[in-house]
């Protein structure tokens, strides 16, 4: 039952370059971003990674619904040396909203609770509304919180 709830309420995917319809129910599993939202997110990325090709690192439809698997795949990407770890998490909720975050290093459990850089940001878009972006303001060096709060 928990697995069914997880699959129906959250979908995490990095494969965001596919041309998909804007309406969430019509999009295939694992395909979340419309071309317009992808372009908007790209415009907020730092210049050094704005035009890089994106690839799928984790999707529940492909890899199962396990946060442990997500972190393991993040660590494998970092160890492969195929990049600098910068990546984007994109999530579609059950109401069709899309939200996520960009970090300049792979997602990981952090003992201190926070990590990130001034280039990190989070975003959200409710159905029928323009996306909202929230960038680090530079007051702290550590900008992302990991924990059970």
PDB file of C-alpha atoms in Angstrom:
ATOM      1  CA  UNK A   1       0.000   0.000   0.000  1.00  0.00           C
ATOM      2  CA  UNK A   2       2.844   2.424   0.803  1.00  0.00           C
ATOM      3  CA  UNK A   3       4.463   1.643  -2.547  1.00  0.00           C
ATOM      4  CA  UNK A   4       1.184   2.476  -4.336  1.00  0.00           C
ATOM      5  CA  UNK A   5       0.909   5.760  -2.413  1.00  0.00           C
ATOM      6  CA  UNK A   6       4.509   6.677  -3.251  1.00  0.00           C
ATOM      7  CA  UNK A   7       3.987   5.950  -6.944  1.00  0.00           C
ATOM      8  CA  UNK A   8       0.775   7.943  -7.114  1.00  0.00           C
ATOM      9  CA  UNK A   9       1.899  10.989  -5.151  1.00  0.00           C
ATOM     10  CA  UNK A  10       5.524  11.602  -6.161  1.00  0.00           C
ATOM     11  CA  UNK A  11       7.425  11.043  -9.378  1.00  0.00           C
ATOM     12  CA  UNK A  12      11.104  12.008  -9.434  1.00  0.00           C
ATOM     13  CA  UNK A  13      12.882  12.161 -12.771  1.00  0.00           C
ATOM     14  CA  UNK A  14      15.903  13.772 -14.301  1.00  0.00           C
ATOM     15  CA  UNK A  15      14.896  12.926 -17.865  1.00  0.00           C
ATOM     16  CA  UNK A  16      13.528  16.362 -18.596  1.00  0.00           C
ATOM     17  CA  UNK A  17      14.425  16.899 -22.235  1.00  0.00           C
ATOM     18  CA  UNK A  18      11.508  15.012 -23.742  1.00  0.00           C
ATOM     19  CA  UNK A  19       8.823  17.019 -25.532  1.00  0.00           C
ATOM     20  CA  UNK A  20       5.773  16.323 -23.418  1.00  0.00           C
ATOM     21  CA  UNK A  21       2.292  17.723 -23.093  1.00  0.00           C
ATOM     22  CA  UNK A  22       1.676  20.311 -20.367  1.00  0.00           C
ATOM     23  CA  UNK A  23      -1.179  18.287 -18.842  1.00  0.00           C
ATOM     24  CA  UNK A  24       0.265  15.864 -16.230  1.00  0.00           C
ATOM     25  CA  UNK A  25      -2.166  12.947 -16.780  1.00  0.00           C
ATOM     26  CA  UNK A  26      -1.200  12.787 -20.475  1.00  0.00           C
ATOM     27  CA  UNK A  27       2.538  12.648 -19.869  1.00  0.00           C
ATOM     28  CA  UNK A  28       4.233   9.256 -19.790  1.00  0.00           C
ATOM     29  CA  UNK A  29       5.624   8.124 -16.430  1.00  0.00           C
ATOM     30  CA  UNK A  30       8.983   9.720 -15.725  1.00  0.00           C
ATOM     31  CA  UNK A  31       8.422  12.577 -18.214  1.00  0.00           C
ATOM     32  CA  UNK A  32       7.584  15.679 -16.255  1.00  0.00           C
ATOM     33  CA  UNK A  33       8.748  18.899 -17.888  1.00  0.00           C
ATOM     34  CA  UNK A  34       7.134  20.677 -20.789  1.00  0.00           C
ATOM     35  CA  UNK A  35       9.532  22.382 -23.210  1.00  0.00           C
ATOM     36  CA  UNK A  36       8.439  25.778 -21.822  1.00  0.00           C
ATOM     37  CA  UNK A  37       9.195  24.830 -18.211  1.00  0.00           C
ATOM     38  CA  UNK A  38      12.480  23.247 -19.248  1.00  0.00           C
ATOM     39  CA  UNK A  39      13.489  26.488 -20.985  1.00  0.00           C
ATOM     40  CA  UNK A  40      12.532  28.513 -17.917  1.00  0.00           C
ATOM     41  CA  UNK A  41      14.594  26.255 -15.645  1.00  0.00           C
ATOM     42  CA  UNK A  42      17.563  26.453 -18.026  1.00  0.00           C
ATOM     43  CA  UNK A  43      17.410  30.254 -17.876  1.00  0.00           C
ATOM     44  CA  UNK A  44      17.972  30.049 -14.108  1.00  0.00           C
ATOM     45  CA  UNK A  45      20.937  27.667 -14.313  1.00  0.00           C
ATOM     46  CA  UNK A  46      24.420  29.119 -13.930  1.00  0.00           C
ATOM     47  CA  UNK A  47      26.064  29.931 -17.271  1.00  0.00           C
ATOM     48  CA  UNK A  48      28.689  27.180 -16.864  1.00  0.00           C
ATOM     49  CA  UNK A  49      26.037  24.427 -17.110  1.00  0.00           C
ATOM     50  CA  UNK A  50      23.083  26.055 -18.891  1.00  0.00           C
ATOM     51  CA  UNK A  51      23.676  24.360 -22.262  1.00  0.00           C
ATOM     52  CA  UNK A  52      24.810  20.933 -21.129  1.00  0.00           C
ATOM     53  CA  UNK A  53      22.939  17.848 -22.227  1.00  0.00           C
ATOM     54  CA  UNK A  54      20.752  16.378 -19.483  1.00  0.00           C
ATOM     55  CA  UNK A  55      20.408  12.664 -18.817  1.00  0.00           C
ATOM     56  CA  UNK A  56      18.234  10.514 -16.595  1.00  0.00           C
ATOM     57  CA  UNK A  57      19.913   9.564 -13.339  1.00  0.00           C
ATOM     58  CA  UNK A  58      16.919   8.279 -11.383  1.00  0.00           C
ATOM     59  CA  UNK A  59      13.224   7.692 -11.944  1.00  0.00           C
ATOM     60  CA  UNK A  60      10.886   5.558  -9.809  1.00  0.00           C
ATOM     61  CA  UNK A  61       9.425   4.149 -13.039  1.00  0.00           C
ATOM     62  CA  UNK A  62      12.875   2.848 -13.998  1.00  0.00           C
ATOM     63  CA  UNK A  63      14.736   2.340 -10.705  1.00  0.00           C
ATOM     64  CA  UNK A  64      11.970   1.735  -8.157  1.00  0.00           C
ATOM     65  CA  UNK A  65      10.812   3.928  -5.294  1.00  0.00           C
ATOM     66  CA  UNK A  66      13.801   3.892  -3.000  1.00  0.00           C
ATOM     67  CA  UNK A  67      15.620   6.906  -1.606  1.00  0.00           C
ATOM     68  CA  UNK A  68      18.565   4.600  -0.926  1.00  0.00           C
ATOM     69  CA  UNK A  69      18.707   3.761  -4.645  1.00  0.00           C
ATOM     70  CA  UNK A  70      18.502   7.467  -5.482  1.00  0.00           C
ATOM     71  CA  UNK A  71      21.529   8.228  -3.272  1.00  0.00           C
ATOM     72  CA  UNK A  72      23.422   5.163  -4.559  1.00  0.00           C
ATOM     73  CA  UNK A  73      22.927   6.274  -8.166  1.00  0.00           C
ATOM     74  CA  UNK A  74      24.000   9.813  -7.254  1.00  0.00           C
ATOM     75  CA  UNK A  75      27.189   8.424  -5.724  1.00  0.00           C
ATOM     76  CA  UNK A  76      27.803   6.252  -8.812  1.00  0.00           C
ATOM     77  CA  UNK A  77      27.411   9.286 -11.098  1.00  0.00           C
ATOM     78  CA  UNK A  78      29.884  11.239  -8.972  1.00  0.00           C
ATOM     79  CA  UNK A  79      32.379   8.349  -8.937  1.00  0.00           C
ATOM     80  CA  UNK A  80      32.176   7.847 -12.704  1.00  0.00           C
ATOM     81  CA  UNK A  81      33.877  11.168 -13.367  1.00  0.00           C
ATOM     82  CA  UNK A  82      31.409  11.919 -16.173  1.00  0.00           C
ATOM     83  CA  UNK A  83      30.645  15.362 -14.792  1.00  0.00           C
ATOM     84  CA  UNK A  84      30.920  17.663 -11.865  1.00  0.00           C
ATOM     85  CA  UNK A  85      27.821  16.429 -10.032  1.00  0.00           C
ATOM     86  CA  UNK A  86      25.554  19.347 -10.918  1.00  0.00           C
ATOM     87  CA  UNK A  87      22.011  18.088 -11.260  1.00  0.00           C
ATOM     88  CA  UNK A  88      18.340  18.845 -11.106  1.00  0.00           C
ATOM     89  CA  UNK A  89      15.609  16.998  -9.242  1.00  0.00           C
ATOM     90  CA  UNK A  90      12.149  17.373 -10.742  1.00  0.00           C
ATOM     91  CA  UNK A  91       9.038  16.070  -8.970  1.00  0.00           C
ATOM     92  CA  UNK A  92       5.395  16.006 -10.054  1.00  0.00           C
ATOM     93  CA  UNK A  93       2.858  15.801  -7.237  1.00  0.00           C
ATOM     94  CA  UNK A  94      -0.570  14.140  -7.324  1.00  0.00           C
ATOM     95  CA  UNK A  95      -2.275  17.481  -8.070  1.00  0.00           C
ATOM     96  CA  UNK A  96      -0.150  18.010 -11.202  1.00  0.00           C
ATOM     97  CA  UNK A  97       2.198  20.545  -9.647  1.00  0.00           C
ATOM     98  CA  UNK A  98       5.882  20.369 -10.527  1.00  0.00           C
ATOM     99  CA  UNK A  99       8.681  21.322  -8.165  1.00  0.00           C
ATOM    100  CA  UNK A 100      12.336  20.603  -7.696  1.00  0.00           C
ATOM    101  CA  UNK A 101      15.797  21.914  -7.096  1.00  0.00           C
ATOM    102  CA  UNK A 102      19.170  22.414  -8.716  1.00  0.00           C
ATOM    103  CA  UNK A 103      22.457  21.728  -6.937  1.00  0.00           C
ATOM    104  CA  UNK A 104      26.029  21.991  -8.123  1.00  0.00           C
ATOM    105  CA  UNK A 105      26.998  18.660  -6.564  1.00  0.00           C
ATOM    106  CA  UNK A 106      25.225  15.330  -6.255  1.00  0.00           C
ATOM    107  CA  UNK A 107      22.405  14.887  -3.761  1.00  0.00           C
ATOM    108  CA  UNK A 108      23.615  13.071  -0.663  1.00  0.00           C
ATOM    109  CA  UNK A 109      22.949  12.611   3.018  1.00  0.00           C
ATOM    110  CA  UNK A 110      24.848  15.311   4.891  1.00  0.00           C
ATOM    111  CA  UNK A 111      25.698  14.862   8.568  1.00  0.00           C
ATOM    112  CA  UNK A 112      25.602  18.636   9.133  1.00  0.00           C
ATOM    113  CA  UNK A 113      22.196  18.801   7.471  1.00  0.00           C
ATOM    114  CA  UNK A 114      23.026  21.538   4.951  1.00  0.00           C
ATOM    115  CA  UNK A 115      25.118  21.817   1.804  1.00  0.00           C
ATOM    116  CA  UNK A 116      25.018  23.610  -1.518  1.00  0.00           C
ATOM    117  CA  UNK A 117      26.354  26.694  -3.255  1.00  0.00           C
ATOM    118  CA  UNK A 118      25.084  30.147  -4.224  1.00  0.00           C
ATOM    119  CA  UNK A 119      24.144  28.687  -7.635  1.00  0.00           C
ATOM    120  CA  UNK A 120      21.610  26.317  -6.024  1.00  0.00           C
ATOM    121  CA  UNK A 121      17.886  27.037  -6.284  1.00  0.00           C
ATOM    122  CA  UNK A 122      14.470  25.463  -5.855  1.00  0.00           C
ATOM    123  CA  UNK A 123      11.366  26.033  -7.955  1.00  0.00           C
ATOM    124  CA  UNK A 124       7.672  25.223  -8.065  1.00  0.00           C
ATOM    125  CA  UNK A 125       4.850  25.458 -10.582  1.00  0.00           C
ATOM    126  CA  UNK A 126       1.209  24.837  -9.807  1.00  0.00           C
ATOM    127  CA  UNK A 127      -1.031  23.809 -12.721  1.00  0.00           C
ATOM    128  CA  UNK A 128      -2.103  26.863 -14.681  1.00  0.00           C
ATOM    129  CA  UNK A 129       0.375  29.186 -12.949  1.00  0.00           C
ATOM    130  CA  UNK A 130       3.769  30.572 -13.865  1.00  0.00           C
ATOM    131  CA  UNK A 131       6.750  28.847 -12.225  1.00  0.00           C
ATOM    132  CA  UNK A 132       8.360  30.427  -9.172  1.00  0.00           C
ATOM    133  CA  UNK A 133      12.091  30.273  -8.529  1.00  0.00           C
ATOM    134  CA  UNK A 134      13.844  30.695  -5.189  1.00  0.00           C
ATOM    135  CA  UNK A 135      17.588  31.276  -5.410  1.00  0.00           C
ATOM    136  CA  UNK A 136      20.128  31.210  -2.616  1.00  0.00           C
ATOM    137  CA  UNK A 137      20.612  34.739  -1.315  1.00  0.00           C
ATOM    138  CA  UNK A 138      24.269  34.311  -0.384  1.00  0.00           C
ATOM    139  CA  UNK A 139      23.936  34.907   3.358  1.00  0.00           C
ATOM    140  CA  UNK A 140      25.005  31.359   4.186  1.00  0.00           C
ATOM    141  CA  UNK A 141      27.450  29.023   2.503  1.00  0.00           C
ATOM    142  CA  UNK A 142      25.153  26.058   3.124  1.00  0.00           C
ATOM    143  CA  UNK A 143      21.790  26.306   1.436  1.00  0.00           C
ATOM    144  CA  UNK A 144      20.096  22.876   1.272  1.00  0.00           C
ATOM    145  CA  UNK A 145      18.729  20.994   4.240  1.00  0.00           C
ATOM    146  CA  UNK A 146      18.516  17.248   4.414  1.00  0.00           C
ATOM    147  CA  UNK A 147      16.614  15.749   7.300  1.00  0.00           C
ATOM    148  CA  UNK A 148      13.350  14.519   8.750  1.00  0.00           C
ATOM    149  CA  UNK A 149      12.018  17.908   9.812  1.00  0.00           C
TER     150      UNK A 149
END
